[in-house]
Amino acid sequence: MSHTDIERPGTSADVSAGEALLVEPSRLSPTRRALTTVLRSRELSIFLVLVAVVVLATTKNNSFLFSADGWRNFLLNPSILLLLAVGQAVVIITRNVDLSVGSTMALTAYLTGRLFIEQPNLPIVVVLAACLLMGAVLGLVNGVLVAYGKVPALVITLGTLYIYRGIMLTWAGSDRINAGDLPREFLSLGTKTVVGVPVLTIIAVVVLAVVGYYLHTARGGRELYAIGSDPDAAVLYGLPVRRRLLAAFVLSGALAGLAGALYTARYGTVSSSVGSGIELQAVAAAVIGGIAIFGGSGTVWGAAIGAFLLITINRALPSLGIEDFWQRAVVGVLILGAIVLDRILARRQARKLAESRDHA
């Protein structure tokens, strides 16, 4: 046993590893601290639920995972929602929400098609960059109104949801982008695989890894958590609250813009109804994945698992013969359960911290 696991003078001998991790993490060795963190994480619980759903669906229908397209669809279908959930998670961590991502995704999906129609030889990288830029600008509008207008994000982004959707309806009208309007190389992004893993999934996982690493290691990432935990204290402490809020909304918009371009590559067709309702799925994925709706805690890894769980449930339940009503009810139960569990864990953590101060 490492010397860091031995009881220190003046501390209780019966303190569990979980309590030590919360109150005095340095008492545990790095290995044991990492293991305890993983075993007690919300992400592990959600991952086990995902595994259980996959096992149950595969047991009932072997082609769910082991057919020619089963594994590919398992990885590919959540990729677009994963991008939206990552951006949404960052915004929710700051104690805000972005309801405009579905409309942003629709605008950039249609922009992708228009660019290829008007400039058939335009490089794919340029189109993706244009979608990222457009999404970032739309996210910046939300961020400016929230950070400087001091208006609740729920109200602002609900308004821009309808404004952006109105722009989409006016711009696209009854027009539809079809696969024949798009370059074959671009459409191949939606079907191509590398070592059995779809390219869209690889792109989504790379984005997830970059954002997750930034939140965990960078000062700016930790400040986002501090802002979400107590916005007033963050201001008093001198944190650049407005700048961080702007960055969070810009990131959410940019990822929604990227999702729009990848949606076009995945499905090859775009109409004015693209992305309707997907913003609520993004919020649900983040909350189910352990992002506290009141801000300040959670990880984008959990949001990604939540996205996989939502899409997998929607795909698995019909194969189990469960009616559409109960499919939606299951998602609702998961959301309510995640919020209730978050409140219970937060109160338990506060109580343990209070007890540790009393014993000190």
Short mmCIF file of the C-alpha atoms (twelve columns), coordinates in Angstrom:
data_MODEL
# 
_entry.id   MODEL 
# 
loop_
_atom_site.group_PDB 
_atom_site.id 
_atom_site.type_symbol 
_atom_site.label_atom_id 
_atom_site.label_alt_id 
_atom_site.label_comp_id 
_atom_site.label_asym_id 
_atom_site.label_seq_id 
_atom_site.Cartn_x 
_atom_site.Cartn_y 
_atom_site.Cartn_z 
_atom_site.pdbx_PDB_model_num 
ATOM 1   C CA . MET A 1   0.000   0.000   0.000   1 
ATOM 2   C CA . SER A 2   1.249   3.442   -0.848  1 
ATOM 3   C CA . HIS A 3   2.143   5.751   2.040   1 
ATOM 4   C CA . THR A 4   -0.553  8.120   0.778   1 
ATOM 5   C CA . ASP A 5   -3.217  5.521   1.667   1 
ATOM 6   C CA . ILE A 6   -2.102  5.364   5.332   1 
ATOM 7   C CA . GLU A 7   -4.182  7.257   7.857   1 
ATOM 8   C CA . ARG A 8   -2.845  10.652  8.768   1 
ATOM 9   C CA . PRO A 9   -2.747  11.898  12.333  1 
ATOM 10  C CA . GLY A 10  -5.963  13.528  13.379  1 
ATOM 11  C CA . THR A 11  -8.077  11.906  10.637  1 
ATOM 12  C CA . SER A 12  -10.717 9.236   10.985  1 
ATOM 13  C CA . ALA A 13  -9.645  5.685   10.212  1 
ATOM 14  C CA . ASP A 14  -13.016 4.709   8.805   1 
ATOM 15  C CA . VAL A 15  -13.141 7.333   6.050   1 
ATOM 16  C CA . SER A 16  -14.116 5.569   2.830   1 
ATOM 17  C CA . ALA A 17  -12.248 6.024   -0.425  1 
ATOM 18  C CA . GLY A 18  -15.194 7.969   -1.798  1 
ATOM 19  C CA . GLU A 19  -15.215 10.381  1.140   1 
ATOM 20  C CA . ALA A 20  -11.444 10.785  0.960   1 
ATOM 21  C CA . LEU A 21  -11.740 11.571  -2.732  1 
ATOM 22  C CA . LEU A 22  -14.283 14.286  -1.953  1 
ATOM 23  C CA . VAL A 23  -12.745 15.784  1.203   1 
ATOM 24  C CA . GLU A 24  -9.009  15.118  0.905   1 
ATOM 25  C CA . PRO A 25  -8.031  13.634  -2.482  1 
ATOM 26  C CA . SER A 26  -4.296  13.738  -1.672  1 
ATOM 27  C CA . ARG A 27  -4.799  10.939  0.878   1 
ATOM 28  C CA . LEU A 28  -5.284  8.468   -1.985  1 
ATOM 29  C CA . SER A 29  -2.597  7.247   -4.334  1 
ATOM 30  C CA . PRO A 30  -2.948  8.475   -7.943  1 
ATOM 31  C CA . THR A 31  -3.975  4.999   -9.124  1 
ATOM 32  C CA . ARG A 32  -6.589  4.521   -6.447  1 
ATOM 33  C CA . ARG A 33  -7.854  8.074   -6.893  1 
ATOM 34  C CA . ALA A 34  -8.336  7.519   -10.635 1 
ATOM 35  C CA . LEU A 35  -10.029 4.148   -10.075 1 
ATOM 36  C CA . THR A 36  -12.370 5.568   -7.439  1 
ATOM 37  C CA . THR A 37  -13.253 8.494   -9.704  1 
ATOM 38  C CA . VAL A 38  -14.162 6.159   -12.569 1 
ATOM 39  C CA . LEU A 39  -16.169 3.748   -10.416 1 
ATOM 40  C CA . ARG A 40  -18.173 6.571   -8.829  1 
ATOM 41  C CA . SER A 41  -18.721 8.512   -12.035 1 
ATOM 42  C CA . ARG A 42  -22.127 9.146   -13.585 1 
ATOM 43  C CA . GLU A 43  -20.602 8.391   -16.967 1 
ATOM 44  C CA . LEU A 44  -19.926 4.765   -15.995 1 
ATOM 45  C CA . SER A 45  -23.538 4.305   -14.907 1 
ATOM 46  C CA . ILE A 46  -24.872 5.691   -18.195 1 
ATOM 47  C CA . PHE A 47  -22.396 3.561   -20.143 1 
ATOM 48  C CA . LEU A 48  -23.598 0.424   -18.344 1 
ATOM 49  C CA . VAL A 49  -27.190 1.332   -19.206 1 
ATOM 50  C CA . LEU A 50  -26.110 1.707   -22.855 1 
ATOM 51  C CA . VAL A 51  -24.435 -1.709  -22.763 1 
ATOM 52  C CA . ALA A 52  -27.561 -3.256  -21.213 1 
ATOM 53  C CA . VAL A 53  -29.787 -1.785  -23.966 1 
ATOM 54  C CA . VAL A 54  -27.438 -3.078  -26.687 1 
ATOM 55  C CA . VAL A 55  -27.230 -6.557  -25.118 1 
ATOM 56  C CA . LEU A 56  -31.002 -6.764  -24.695 1 
ATOM 57  C CA . ALA A 57  -31.703 -5.615  -28.260 1 
ATOM 58  C CA . THR A 58  -29.048 -7.943  -29.708 1 
ATOM 59  C CA . THR A 59  -30.411 -10.879 -27.724 1 
ATOM 60  C CA . LYS A 60  -33.870 -10.203 -29.110 1 
ATOM 61  C CA . ASN A 61  -32.649 -9.480  -32.639 1 
ATOM 62  C CA . ASN A 62  -29.156 -10.661 -33.530 1 
ATOM 63  C CA . SER A 63  -28.991 -8.350  -36.563 1 
ATOM 64  C CA . PHE A 64  -29.235 -5.278  -34.314 1 
ATOM 65  C CA . LEU A 65  -25.464 -5.270  -33.846 1 
ATOM 66  C CA . PHE A 66  -24.054 -8.146  -35.864 1 
ATOM 67  C CA . SER A 67  -25.678 -7.596  -39.248 1 
ATOM 68  C CA . ALA A 68  -23.801 -6.067  -42.179 1 
ATOM 69  C CA . ASP A 69  -24.943 -2.571  -41.208 1 
ATOM 70  C CA . GLY A 70  -25.667 -3.102  -37.494 1 
ATOM 71  C CA . TRP A 71  -22.258 -2.102  -36.111 1 
ATOM 72  C CA . ARG A 72  -21.885 0.696   -38.652 1 
ATOM 73  C CA . ASN A 73  -25.280 2.187   -37.788 1 
ATOM 74  C CA . PHE A 74  -24.558 1.893   -34.064 1 
ATOM 75  C CA . LEU A 75  -21.510 4.117   -34.495 1 
ATOM 76  C CA . LEU A 76  -22.758 6.359   -37.308 1 
ATOM 77  C CA . ASN A 77  -26.295 7.326   -36.276 1 
ATOM 78  C CA . PRO A 78  -25.369 9.214   -33.045 1 
ATOM 79  C CA . SER A 79  -22.480 11.187  -34.608 1 
ATOM 80  C CA . ILE A 80  -24.479 14.313  -35.516 1 
ATOM 81  C CA . LEU A 81  -26.345 14.407  -32.192 1 
ATOM 82  C CA . LEU A 82  -23.002 13.865  -30.443 1 
ATOM 83  C CA . LEU A 83  -21.624 17.090  -31.943 1 
ATOM 84  C CA . LEU A 84  -24.704 19.031  -30.828 1 
ATOM 85  C CA . ALA A 85  -24.597 17.444  -27.362 1 
ATOM 86  C CA . VAL A 86  -20.942 18.427  -26.867 1 
ATOM 87  C CA . GLY A 87  -21.683 22.077  -27.669 1 
ATOM 88  C CA . GLN A 88  -24.830 21.983  -25.564 1 
ATOM 89  C CA . ALA A 89  -22.926 20.477  -22.651 1 
ATOM 90  C CA . VAL A 90  -20.420 23.343  -22.617 1 
ATOM 91  C CA . VAL A 91  -23.256 25.887  -22.564 1 
ATOM 92  C CA . ILE A 92  -25.186 24.062  -19.821 1 
ATOM 93  C CA . ILE A 93  -22.029 23.824  -17.705 1 
ATOM 94  C CA . THR A 94  -22.113 27.654  -17.582 1 
ATOM 95  C CA . ARG A 95  -25.719 27.474  -16.267 1 
ATOM 96  C CA . ASN A 96  -27.250 28.381  -19.635 1 
ATOM 97  C CA . VAL A 97  -28.892 26.556  -22.520 1 
ATOM 98  C CA . ASP A 98  -28.867 26.890  -26.314 1 
ATOM 99  C CA . LEU A 99  -32.186 26.035  -27.961 1 
ATOM 100 C CA . SER A 100 -31.209 27.434  -31.356 1 
ATOM 101 C CA . VAL A 101 -28.835 24.648  -32.410 1 
ATOM 102 C CA . GLY A 102 -31.454 22.829  -34.490 1 
ATOM 103 C CA . SER A 103 -32.216 25.932  -36.541 1 
ATOM 104 C CA . THR A 104 -28.497 26.705  -36.861 1 
ATOM 105 C CA . MET A 105 -27.893 23.175  -38.116 1 
ATOM 106 C CA . ALA A 106 -30.691 23.591  -40.674 1 
ATOM 107 C CA . LEU A 107 -29.224 26.845  -42.026 1 
ATOM 108 C CA . THR A 108 -25.732 25.406  -42.451 1 
ATOM 109 C CA . ALA A 109 -27.085 22.188  -43.971 1 
ATOM 110 C CA . TYR A 110 -28.859 24.242  -46.627 1 
ATOM 111 C CA . LEU A 111 -25.816 26.500  -47.012 1 
ATOM 112 C CA . THR A 112 -23.750 23.395  -47.786 1 
ATOM 113 C CA . GLY A 113 -26.040 22.442  -50.635 1 
ATOM 114 C CA . ARG A 114 -26.243 25.954  -52.058 1 
ATOM 115 C CA . LEU A 115 -22.460 26.336  -52.064 1 
ATOM 116 C CA . PHE A 116 -21.994 23.108  -54.008 1 
ATOM 117 C CA . ILE A 117 -24.776 24.001  -56.442 1 
ATOM 118 C CA . GLU A 118 -23.322 27.440  -57.184 1 
ATOM 119 C CA . GLN A 119 -19.655 26.378  -57.006 1 
ATOM 120 C CA . PRO A 120 -19.464 22.669  -57.927 1 
ATOM 121 C CA . ASN A 121 -15.670 22.575  -57.725 1 
ATOM 122 C CA . LEU A 122 -15.461 24.202  -54.310 1 
ATOM 123 C CA . PRO A 123 -13.127 22.223  -51.986 1 
ATOM 124 C CA . ILE A 124 -14.917 20.299  -49.243 1 
ATOM 125 C CA . VAL A 125 -12.673 21.865  -46.596 1 
ATOM 126 C CA . VAL A 126 -13.813 25.343  -47.661 1 
ATOM 127 C CA . VAL A 127 -17.475 24.344  -47.361 1 
ATOM 128 C CA . LEU A 128 -16.920 22.869  -43.899 1 
ATOM 129 C CA . ALA A 129 -15.076 26.028  -42.845 1 
ATOM 130 C CA . ALA A 130 -17.941 28.191  -44.149 1 
ATOM 131 C CA . CYS A 131 -20.448 26.173  -42.132 1 
ATOM 132 C CA . LEU A 132 -18.305 26.409  -39.008 1 
ATOM 133 C CA . LEU A 133 -17.997 30.167  -39.489 1 
ATOM 134 C CA . MET A 134 -21.726 30.668  -40.069 1 
ATOM 135 C CA . GLY A 135 -22.575 28.581  -37.017 1 
ATOM 136 C CA . ALA A 136 -20.063 30.509  -34.927 1 
ATOM 137 C CA . VAL A 137 -21.587 33.842  -35.999 1 
ATOM 138 C CA . LEU A 138 -25.089 32.668  -35.112 1 
ATOM 139 C CA . GLY A 139 -23.766 31.430  -31.770 1 
ATOM 140 C CA . LEU A 140 -22.043 34.775  -31.231 1 
ATOM 141 C CA . VAL A 141 -25.406 36.533  -31.582 1 
ATOM 142 C CA . ASN A 142 -26.762 34.366  -28.764 1 
ATOM 143 C CA . GLY A 143 -23.672 34.951  -26.649 1 
ATOM 144 C CA . VAL A 144 -23.737 38.728  -27.014 1 
ATOM 145 C CA . LEU A 145 -27.413 38.921  -26.067 1 
ATOM 146 C CA . VAL A 146 -26.943 36.641  -23.053 1 
ATOM 147 C CA . ALA A 147 -23.610 37.999  -21.790 1 
ATOM 148 C CA . TYR A 148 -24.196 41.698  -22.390 1 
ATOM 149 C CA . GLY A 149 -27.983 41.929  -22.513 1 
ATOM 150 C CA . LYS A 150 -28.330 40.053  -19.211 1 
ATOM 151 C CA . VAL A 151 -31.368 38.234  -20.609 1 
ATOM 152 C CA . PRO A 152 -31.834 34.542  -19.635 1 
ATOM 153 C CA . ALA A 153 -30.410 32.206  -22.243 1 
ATOM 154 C CA . LEU A 154 -33.647 30.228  -22.347 1 
ATOM 155 C CA . VAL A 155 -35.521 33.304  -23.580 1 
ATOM 156 C CA . ILE A 156 -32.816 34.469  -25.989 1 
ATOM 157 C CA . THR A 157 -32.189 31.119  -27.659 1 
ATOM 158 C CA . LEU A 158 -35.895 30.325  -27.840 1 
ATOM 159 C CA . GLY A 159 -36.287 33.575  -29.761 1 
ATOM 160 C CA . THR A 160 -33.342 32.909  -32.071 1 
ATOM 161 C CA . LEU A 161 -34.631 29.366  -32.618 1 
ATOM 162 C CA . TYR A 162 -37.697 30.862  -34.320 1 
ATOM 163 C CA . ILE A 163 -35.765 33.683  -36.009 1 
ATOM 164 C CA . TYR A 164 -33.185 31.328  -37.523 1 
ATOM 165 C CA . ARG A 165 -35.919 28.884  -38.526 1 
ATOM 166 C CA . GLY A 166 -37.825 31.756  -40.170 1 
ATOM 167 C CA . ILE A 167 -34.714 32.721  -42.118 1 
ATOM 168 C CA . MET A 168 -34.373 29.094  -43.197 1 
ATOM 169 C CA . LEU A 169 -37.993 28.929  -44.378 1 
ATOM 170 C CA . THR A 170 -37.630 32.207  -46.281 1 
ATOM 171 C CA . TRP A 171 -34.316 31.220  -47.851 1 
ATOM 172 C CA . ALA A 172 -35.171 27.630  -48.774 1 
ATOM 173 C CA . GLY A 173 -38.924 27.916  -49.257 1 
ATOM 174 C CA . SER A 174 -40.101 24.760  -50.986 1 
ATOM 175 C CA . ASP A 175 -36.652 24.157  -52.482 1 
ATOM 176 C CA . ARG A 176 -34.902 20.900  -51.641 1 
ATOM 177 C CA . ILE A 177 -31.260 19.936  -51.883 1 
ATOM 178 C CA . ASN A 178 -30.896 16.459  -53.390 1 
ATOM 179 C CA . ALA A 179 -28.012 14.023  -53.563 1 
ATOM 180 C CA . GLY A 180 -27.626 14.762  -57.283 1 
ATOM 181 C CA . ASP A 181 -26.725 18.364  -56.421 1 
ATOM 182 C CA . LEU A 182 -23.778 17.301  -54.280 1 
ATOM 183 C CA . PRO A 183 -20.292 16.056  -55.244 1 
ATOM 184 C CA . ARG A 184 -19.715 12.326  -54.912 1 
ATOM 185 C CA . GLU A 185 -16.616 12.921  -52.786 1 
ATOM 186 C CA . PHE A 186 -18.644 14.916  -50.279 1 
ATOM 187 C CA . LEU A 187 -21.412 12.317  -50.071 1 
ATOM 188 C CA . SER A 188 -18.796 9.637   -49.451 1 
ATOM 189 C CA . LEU A 189 -18.074 11.290  -46.087 1 
ATOM 190 C CA . GLY A 190 -21.428 9.973   -44.922 1 
ATOM 191 C CA . THR A 191 -20.686 6.376   -45.896 1 
ATOM 192 C CA . LYS A 192 -16.909 5.957   -45.832 1 
ATOM 193 C CA . THR A 193 -15.297 3.975   -43.018 1 
ATOM 194 C CA . VAL A 194 -11.742 3.658   -41.693 1 
ATOM 195 C CA . VAL A 195 -10.947 0.287   -40.122 1 
ATOM 196 C CA . GLY A 196 -14.666 -0.310  -39.739 1 
ATOM 197 C CA . VAL A 197 -15.337 3.056   -38.079 1 
ATOM 198 C CA . PRO A 198 -17.404 5.641   -40.021 1 
ATOM 199 C CA . VAL A 199 -15.596 8.856   -40.917 1 
ATOM 200 C CA . LEU A 200 -18.395 10.975  -39.395 1 
ATOM 201 C CA . THR A 201 -17.941 9.137   -36.100 1 
ATOM 202 C CA . ILE A 202 -14.199 9.755   -36.203 1 
ATOM 203 C CA . ILE A 203 -14.790 13.474  -36.774 1 
ATOM 204 C CA . ALA A 204 -17.259 13.601  -33.877 1 
ATOM 205 C CA . VAL A 205 -14.910 11.724  -31.542 1 
ATOM 206 C CA . VAL A 206 -11.983 14.010  -32.437 1 
ATOM 207 C CA . VAL A 207 -14.121 17.055  -31.598 1 
ATOM 208 C CA . LEU A 208 -15.224 15.362  -28.371 1 
ATOM 209 C CA . ALA A 209 -11.631 14.623  -27.372 1 
ATOM 210 C CA . VAL A 210 -10.434 18.177  -28.052 1 
ATOM 211 C CA . VAL A 211 -13.288 19.819  -26.131 1 
ATOM 212 C CA . GLY A 212 -13.051 17.292  -23.293 1 
ATOM 213 C CA . TYR A 213 -9.309  17.833  -22.954 1 
ATOM 214 C CA . TYR A 214 -9.745  21.608  -22.932 1 
ATOM 215 C CA . LEU A 215 -12.425 21.525  -20.235 1 
ATOM 216 C CA . HIS A 216 -10.340 19.207  -18.072 1 
ATOM 217 C CA . THR A 217 -6.915  20.809  -18.397 1 
ATOM 218 C CA . ALA A 218 -7.145  24.413  -19.605 1 
ATOM 219 C CA . ARG A 219 -7.719  27.357  -17.308 1 
ATOM 220 C CA . GLY A 220 -10.546 28.568  -19.518 1 
ATOM 221 C CA . GLY A 221 -12.256 25.209  -19.216 1 
ATOM 222 C CA . ARG A 222 -12.095 25.211  -15.425 1 
ATOM 223 C CA . GLU A 223 -13.419 28.780  -15.404 1 
ATOM 224 C CA . LEU A 224 -16.509 27.612  -17.291 1 
ATOM 225 C CA . TYR A 225 -17.241 25.228  -14.418 1 
ATOM 226 C CA . ALA A 226 -16.633 27.979  -11.865 1 
ATOM 227 C CA . ILE A 227 -19.053 30.286  -13.665 1 
ATOM 228 C CA . GLY A 228 -21.711 27.601  -13.720 1 
ATOM 229 C CA . SER A 229 -21.219 26.745  -10.059 1 
ATOM 230 C CA . ASP A 230 -21.690 30.328  -8.848  1 
ATOM 231 C CA . PRO A 231 -21.889 33.125  -11.461 1 
ATOM 232 C CA . ASP A 232 -21.900 35.914  -8.858  1 
ATOM 233 C CA . ALA A 233 -18.823 34.545  -7.100  1 
ATOM 234 C CA . ALA A 234 -17.079 34.185  -10.469 1 
ATOM 235 C CA . VAL A 235 -17.649 37.896  -11.144 1 
ATOM 236 C CA . LEU A 236 -16.393 38.874  -7.695  1 
ATOM 237 C CA . TYR A 237 -13.333 36.681  -8.148  1 
ATOM 238 C CA . GLY A 238 -12.515 38.546  -11.361 1 
ATOM 239 C CA . LEU A 239 -13.100 35.766  -13.869 1 
ATOM 240 C CA . PRO A 240 -13.786 36.905  -17.466 1 
ATOM 241 C CA . VAL A 241 -17.409 35.771  -17.272 1 
ATOM 242 C CA . ARG A 242 -18.650 37.559  -20.374 1 
ATOM 243 C CA . ARG A 243 -15.781 36.335  -22.500 1 
ATOM 244 C CA . ARG A 244 -16.275 32.744  -21.366 1 
ATOM 245 C CA . LEU A 245 -20.029 32.886  -22.029 1 
ATOM 246 C CA . LEU A 246 -19.365 34.246  -25.499 1 
ATOM 247 C CA . ALA A 247 -16.888 31.424  -26.151 1 
ATOM 248 C CA . ALA A 248 -19.375 28.787  -24.952 1 
ATOM 249 C CA . PHE A 249 -22.147 29.996  -27.265 1 
ATOM 250 C CA . VAL A 250 -19.753 30.450  -30.198 1 
ATOM 251 C CA . LEU A 251 -18.537 26.867  -29.723 1 
ATOM 252 C CA . SER A 252 -22.096 25.559  -29.549 1 
ATOM 253 C CA . GLY A 253 -22.999 27.437  -32.734 1 
ATOM 254 C CA . ALA A 254 -19.857 26.318  -34.556 1 
ATOM 255 C CA . LEU A 255 -20.481 22.658  -33.710 1 
ATOM 256 C CA . ALA A 256 -24.099 23.024  -34.834 1 
ATOM 257 C CA . GLY A 257 -22.747 24.474  -38.081 1 
ATOM 258 C CA . LEU A 258 -20.426 21.502  -38.522 1 
ATOM 259 C CA . ALA A 259 -23.308 19.155  -37.722 1 
ATOM 260 C CA . GLY A 260 -25.336 20.778  -40.503 1 
ATOM 261 C CA . ALA A 261 -22.647 20.117  -43.087 1 
ATOM 262 C CA . LEU A 262 -22.211 16.520  -41.924 1 
ATOM 263 C CA . TYR A 263 -25.983 16.021  -41.940 1 
ATOM 264 C CA . THR A 264 -25.989 16.920  -45.636 1 
ATOM 265 C CA . ALA A 265 -23.165 14.453  -46.283 1 
ATOM 266 C CA . ARG A 266 -24.927 11.746  -44.280 1 
ATOM 267 C CA . TYR A 267 -28.403 11.985  -45.808 1 
ATOM 268 C CA . GLY A 268 -27.794 13.741  -49.126 1 
ATOM 269 C CA . THR A 269 -31.023 15.721  -48.939 1 
ATOM 270 C CA . VAL A 270 -31.978 18.947  -47.174 1 
ATOM 271 C CA . SER A 271 -35.413 20.526  -46.760 1 
ATOM 272 C CA . SER A 272 -36.688 23.398  -44.626 1 
ATOM 273 C CA . SER A 273 -37.688 20.977  -41.833 1 
ATOM 274 C CA . VAL A 274 -34.157 19.742  -41.147 1 
ATOM 275 C CA . GLY A 275 -33.204 19.770  -37.473 1 
ATOM 276 C CA . SER A 276 -36.688 20.434  -36.092 1 
ATOM 277 C CA . GLY A 277 -36.735 19.261  -32.480 1 
ATOM 278 C CA . ILE A 278 -33.135 18.068  -32.393 1 
ATOM 279 C CA . GLU A 279 -32.210 20.849  -29.948 1 
ATOM 280 C CA . LEU A 280 -34.302 19.097  -27.284 1 
ATOM 281 C CA . GLN A 281 -32.523 15.827  -28.030 1 
ATOM 282 C CA . ALA A 282 -29.190 17.609  -27.536 1 
ATOM 283 C CA . VAL A 283 -30.324 18.949  -24.148 1 
ATOM 284 C CA . ALA A 284 -31.654 15.508  -23.212 1 
ATOM 285 C CA . ALA A 285 -28.373 13.819  -24.182 1 
ATOM 286 C CA . ALA A 286 -26.379 16.260  -22.043 1 
ATOM 287 C CA . VAL A 287 -28.658 15.949  -19.013 1 
ATOM 288 C CA . ILE A 288 -28.929 12.160  -19.226 1 
ATOM 289 C CA . GLY A 289 -25.140 12.035  -19.582 1 
ATOM 290 C CA . GLY A 290 -24.659 13.733  -16.217 1 
ATOM 291 C CA . ILE A 291 -24.455 17.445  -17.055 1 
ATOM 292 C CA . ALA A 292 -26.133 19.265  -14.163 1 
ATOM 293 C CA . ILE A 293 -28.987 21.365  -15.529 1 
ATOM 294 C CA . PHE A 294 -28.082 23.990  -12.892 1 
ATOM 295 C CA . GLY A 295 -24.526 24.176  -14.241 1 
ATOM 296 C CA . GLY A 296 -21.082 23.662  -12.792 1 
ATOM 297 C CA . SER A 297 -20.643 19.895  -13.167 1 
ATOM 298 C CA . GLY A 298 -20.585 17.083  -15.695 1 
ATOM 299 C CA . THR A 299 -18.395 16.175  -18.646 1 
ATOM 300 C CA . VAL A 300 -18.742 16.164  -22.415 1 
ATOM 301 C CA . TRP A 301 -17.864 12.452  -22.261 1 
ATOM 302 C CA . GLY A 302 -21.098 11.861  -20.400 1 
ATOM 303 C CA . ALA A 303 -23.010 13.965  -22.930 1 
ATOM 304 C CA . ALA A 304 -21.550 11.830  -25.732 1 
ATOM 305 C CA . ILE A 305 -22.636 8.619   -23.998 1 
ATOM 306 C CA . GLY A 306 -26.054 10.204  -23.490 1 
ATOM 307 C CA . ALA A 307 -26.274 10.863  -27.244 1 
ATOM 308 C CA . PHE A 308 -25.400 7.241   -27.985 1 
ATOM 309 C CA . LEU A 309 -27.948 6.051   -25.426 1 
ATOM 310 C CA . LEU A 310 -30.783 8.179   -26.856 1 
ATOM 311 C CA . ILE A 311 -30.181 7.099   -30.456 1 
ATOM 312 C CA . THR A 312 -29.682 3.466   -29.459 1 
ATOM 313 C CA . ILE A 313 -32.920 3.431   -27.451 1 
ATOM 314 C CA . ASN A 314 -34.839 4.923   -30.373 1 
ATOM 315 C CA . ARG A 315 -33.393 2.203   -32.606 1 
ATOM 316 C CA . ALA A 316 -33.677 -0.672  -30.145 1 
ATOM 317 C CA . LEU A 317 -37.177 -0.273  -28.730 1 
ATOM 318 C CA . PRO A 318 -39.020 -0.788  -32.050 1 
ATOM 319 C CA . SER A 319 -37.090 -4.027  -32.545 1 
ATOM 320 C CA . LEU A 320 -38.328 -5.105  -29.116 1 
ATOM 321 C CA . GLY A 321 -41.918 -4.463  -30.169 1 
ATOM 322 C CA . ILE A 322 -42.403 -1.423  -27.912 1 
ATOM 323 C CA . GLU A 323 -44.887 1.175   -29.127 1 
ATOM 324 C CA . ASP A 324 -43.888 4.729   -30.040 1 
ATOM 325 C CA . PHE A 325 -45.572 6.220   -26.950 1 
ATOM 326 C CA . TRP A 326 -43.469 4.110   -24.613 1 
ATOM 327 C CA . GLN A 327 -40.330 4.910   -26.570 1 
ATOM 328 C CA . ARG A 328 -40.832 8.604   -25.813 1 
ATOM 329 C CA . ALA A 329 -41.859 7.810   -22.238 1 
ATOM 330 C CA . VAL A 330 -38.585 5.953   -21.649 1 
ATOM 331 C CA . VAL A 331 -36.601 9.009   -22.739 1 
ATOM 332 C CA . GLY A 332 -38.706 11.204  -20.457 1 
ATOM 333 C CA . VAL A 333 -38.101 8.883   -17.520 1 
ATOM 334 C CA . LEU A 334 -34.359 8.963   -18.196 1 
ATOM 335 C CA . ILE A 335 -34.351 12.781  -18.182 1 
ATOM 336 C CA . LEU A 336 -36.373 13.020  -14.958 1 
ATOM 337 C CA . GLY A 337 -34.252 10.323  -13.353 1 
ATOM 338 C CA . ALA A 338 -31.034 12.124  -14.285 1 
ATOM 339 C CA . ILE A 339 -32.269 15.416  -12.777 1 
ATOM 340 C CA . VAL A 340 -33.483 13.754  -9.566  1 
ATOM 341 C CA . LEU A 341 -30.227 11.809  -9.232  1 
ATOM 342 C CA . ASP A 342 -28.222 14.995  -9.763  1 
ATOM 343 C CA . ARG A 343 -30.108 16.741  -6.932  1 
ATOM 344 C CA . ILE A 344 -29.653 13.766  -4.592  1 
ATOM 345 C CA . LEU A 345 -25.923 13.524  -5.292  1 
ATOM 346 C CA . ALA A 346 -25.462 17.295  -4.906  1 
ATOM 347 C CA . ARG A 347 -27.157 17.288  -1.495  1 
ATOM 348 C CA . ARG A 348 -25.183 14.243  -0.372  1 
ATOM 349 C CA . GLN A 349 -21.939 15.894  -1.443  1 
ATOM 350 C CA . ALA A 350 -22.847 19.115  0.405   1 
ATOM 351 C CA . ARG A 351 -23.693 17.138  3.532   1 
ATOM 352 C CA . LYS A 352 -20.368 15.255  3.469   1 
ATOM 353 C CA . LEU A 353 -18.444 18.490  3.004   1 
ATOM 354 C CA . ALA A 354 -20.306 20.037  5.939   1 
ATOM 355 C CA . GLU A 355 -19.565 17.005  8.118   1 
ATOM 356 C CA . SER A 356 -15.887 17.133  7.199   1 
ATOM 357 C CA . ARG A 357 -15.724 20.796  8.250   1 
ATOM 358 C CA . ASP A 358 -17.428 19.997  11.544  1 
ATOM 359 C CA . HIS A 359 -14.871 17.239  12.292  1 
ATOM 360 C CA . ALA A 360 -11.933 19.430  11.324  1 
# 
